[in-house]
Amino acid sequence: MTLVLAVDVGGTTIKAEVTDDSGVPVAAGSARTPKGAAALDAIAALGTQLIKEAGPEEVVAAGVVLPGIVDRERRIGVYSANIGWSSLPAGEVLERAWGIPVAVDHDVTCAGWAEWATGAGQGCNDMAFVAIGTGISAALVSGGRLLRGSTGGSGSAERTGGADRTLGASWTSGDSRQPGEIGHVVVRPDGPPCGCGARGCMEAIGSAAAIARAYAAVSGTSVVGALDVELAAAHDERARTVWDDAMSALADGLTVLTTLFGPERIVIGGGLAQAGDFLLKPLTTLLPERVRVQPVPALAMAAHGMRAGLAGAALLGREQIATP
């Protein structure tokens, strides 16, 4: 039996598993995600714990998926606004801590890879996986290839503009390119501000975090998350309006995605996917009303659910041992 360590680093929680050849977890754990470079210590500690539980001689490789901009070749977390790191040397540090080969890649890209390989996207040569949670991002498969983008020579997170929240013209040339940042397509030019520095991004209206913020603003009631707004929509007109606005923004963003890439299927994942039909049904109605020059893609919920990132990290780790 060959075991790999899979680690999915989120904005609030680090999740990790050691899985066998069939993808069955033999050890699992989680930890809070500290801000900044301290997150790397927490990742290392959690991985060390699980390797010890599983048997150090059995765990032969690791896959670690990170949010934000990632240089997979240099195994660096280039930049994460939510966690607050830049130029994080994840691969080098974790390989030294665990004593096994460590691959590093983007969280949503690998979650989409898992859905394409073993989940709701199986059999599709052209598909998109869209993760809707605190933010919104996509993984793209075109012509039977997972699009991973290019990695820059510098891997630097240096910003020339000085403002942490604005990335656009501030990245130095040669930095990593991350395909699929659909959340930052502007769908409402006069809409609410986004963390990227623009206004009216799909993410600023249709993400789980944005839905919770919008409801709190119009109701004066603080909620834990977007799923609370979904529940309130059954009896609160303000919640229904916020939810409908979010669905409209999501449909507009998915229309852009469909027009540019022509996926035959869009798989929806992330925290908001827990809303189920309350999310899927309006999008299934709204998307055909908007799409014009491409066939309307089928919509499906992620088969791996909240484990898609971990499933992708396991694929990433196992990729290192697939060929002798």
PDB file of N, CA and C in Angstrom, residues 40 74-76 88-100 102-104:
ATOM      1  N   LEU A  40       2.720  28.506   7.479  1.00  0.00           N
ATOM      2  CA  LEU A  40       3.601  27.429   7.046  1.00  0.00           C
ATOM      3  C   LEU A  40       3.985  26.521   8.213  1.00  0.00           C
ATOM      4  N   ARG A  74       8.200  26.494  -8.845  1.00  0.00           N
ATOM      5  CA  ARG A  74       9.102  26.849  -7.743  1.00  0.00           C
ATOM      6  C   ARG A  74       8.515  26.492  -6.387  1.00  0.00           C
ATOM      7  N   ARG A  75       7.266  26.013  -6.399  1.00  0.00           N
ATOM      8  CA  ARG A  75       6.565  25.555  -5.190  1.00  0.00           C
ATOM      9  C   ARG A  75       6.451  26.683  -4.161  1.00  0.00           C
ATOM     10  N   ILE A  76       6.037  27.847  -4.667  1.00  0.00           N
ATOM     11  CA  ILE A  76       5.940  29.044  -3.836  1.00  0.00           C
ATOM     12  C   ILE A  76       4.500  29.558  -3.813  1.00  0.00           C
ATOM     13  N   LEU A  88       5.916  32.711  -0.224  1.00  0.00           N
ATOM     14  CA  LEU A  88       5.977  31.678   0.811  1.00  0.00           C
ATOM     15  C   LEU A  88       6.670  30.433   0.251  1.00  0.00           C
ATOM     16  N   PRO A  89       7.848  30.038   0.773  1.00  0.00           N
ATOM     17  CA  PRO A  89       8.604  28.910   0.207  1.00  0.00           C
ATOM     18  C   PRO A  89       8.054  27.566   0.680  1.00  0.00           C
ATOM     19  N   ALA A  90       6.816  27.284   0.334  1.00  0.00           N
ATOM     20  CA  ALA A  90       6.121  26.131   0.894  1.00  0.00           C
ATOM     21  C   ALA A  90       6.813  24.817   0.572  1.00  0.00           C
ATOM     22  N   GLY A  91       7.128  24.571  -0.688  1.00  0.00           N
ATOM     23  CA  GLY A  91       7.704  23.287  -1.064  1.00  0.00           C
ATOM     24  C   GLY A  91       9.005  22.983  -0.362  1.00  0.00           C
ATOM     25  N   GLU A  92       9.906  23.940  -0.363  1.00  0.00           N
ATOM     26  CA  GLU A  92      11.224  23.737   0.244  1.00  0.00           C
ATOM     27  C   GLU A  92      11.117  23.464   1.742  1.00  0.00           C
ATOM     28  N   VAL A  93      10.322  24.267   2.434  1.00  0.00           N
ATOM     29  CA  VAL A  93      10.213  24.130   3.893  1.00  0.00           C
ATOM     30  C   VAL A  93       9.518  22.825   4.266  1.00  0.00           C
ATOM     31  N   LEU A  94       8.432  22.496   3.578  1.00  0.00           N
ATOM     32  CA  LEU A  94       7.674  21.297   3.930  1.00  0.00           C
ATOM     33  C   LEU A  94       8.423  20.020   3.556  1.00  0.00           C
ATOM     34  N   GLU A  95       9.157  20.048   2.459  1.00  0.00           N
ATOM     35  CA  GLU A  95       9.957  18.882   2.089  1.00  0.00           C
ATOM     36  C   GLU A  95      11.024  18.598   3.148  1.00  0.00           C
ATOM     37  N   ARG A  96      11.590  19.669   3.678  1.00  0.00           N
ATOM     38  CA  ARG A  96      12.594  19.510   4.738  1.00  0.00           C
ATOM     39  C   ARG A  96      11.943  18.983   6.021  1.00  0.00           C
ATOM     40  N   ALA A  97      10.728  19.460   6.319  1.00  0.00           N
ATOM     41  CA  ALA A  97      10.055  19.053   7.554  1.00  0.00           C
ATOM     42  C   ALA A  97       9.570  17.605   7.491  1.00  0.00           C
ATOM     43  N   TRP A  98       9.109  17.165   6.330  1.00  0.00           N
ATOM     44  CA  TRP A  98       8.485  15.845   6.220  1.00  0.00           C
ATOM     45  C   TRP A  98       9.411  14.777   5.659  1.00  0.00           C
ATOM     46  N   GLY A  99      10.467  15.178   4.976  1.00  0.00           N
ATOM     47  CA  GLY A  99      11.404  14.208   4.433  1.00  0.00           C
ATOM     48  C   GLY A  99      10.875  13.404   3.261  1.00  0.00           C
ATOM     49  N   ILE A 100       9.893  13.959   2.533  1.00  0.00           N
ATOM     50  CA  ILE A 100       9.327  13.306   1.348  1.00  0.00           C
ATOM     51  C   ILE A 100       9.148  14.358   0.261  1.00  0.00           C
ATOM     52  N   VAL A 102       7.449  16.942  -2.100  1.00  0.00           N
ATOM     53  CA  VAL A 102       6.255  17.762  -1.903  1.00  0.00           C
ATOM     54  C   VAL A 102       5.966  18.557  -3.176  1.00  0.00           C
ATOM     55  N   ALA A 103       4.775  18.391  -3.728  1.00  0.00           N
ATOM     56  CA  ALA A 103       4.318  19.185  -4.866  1.00  0.00           C
ATOM     57  C   ALA A 103       3.351  20.249  -4.359  1.00  0.00           C
ATOM     58  N   VAL A 104       3.386  21.424  -4.980  1.00  0.00           N
ATOM     59  CA  VAL A 104       2.555  22.553  -4.560  1.00  0.00           C
ATOM     60  C   VAL A 104       1.804  23.086  -5.776  1.00  0.00           C
TER      61      VAL A 104
END
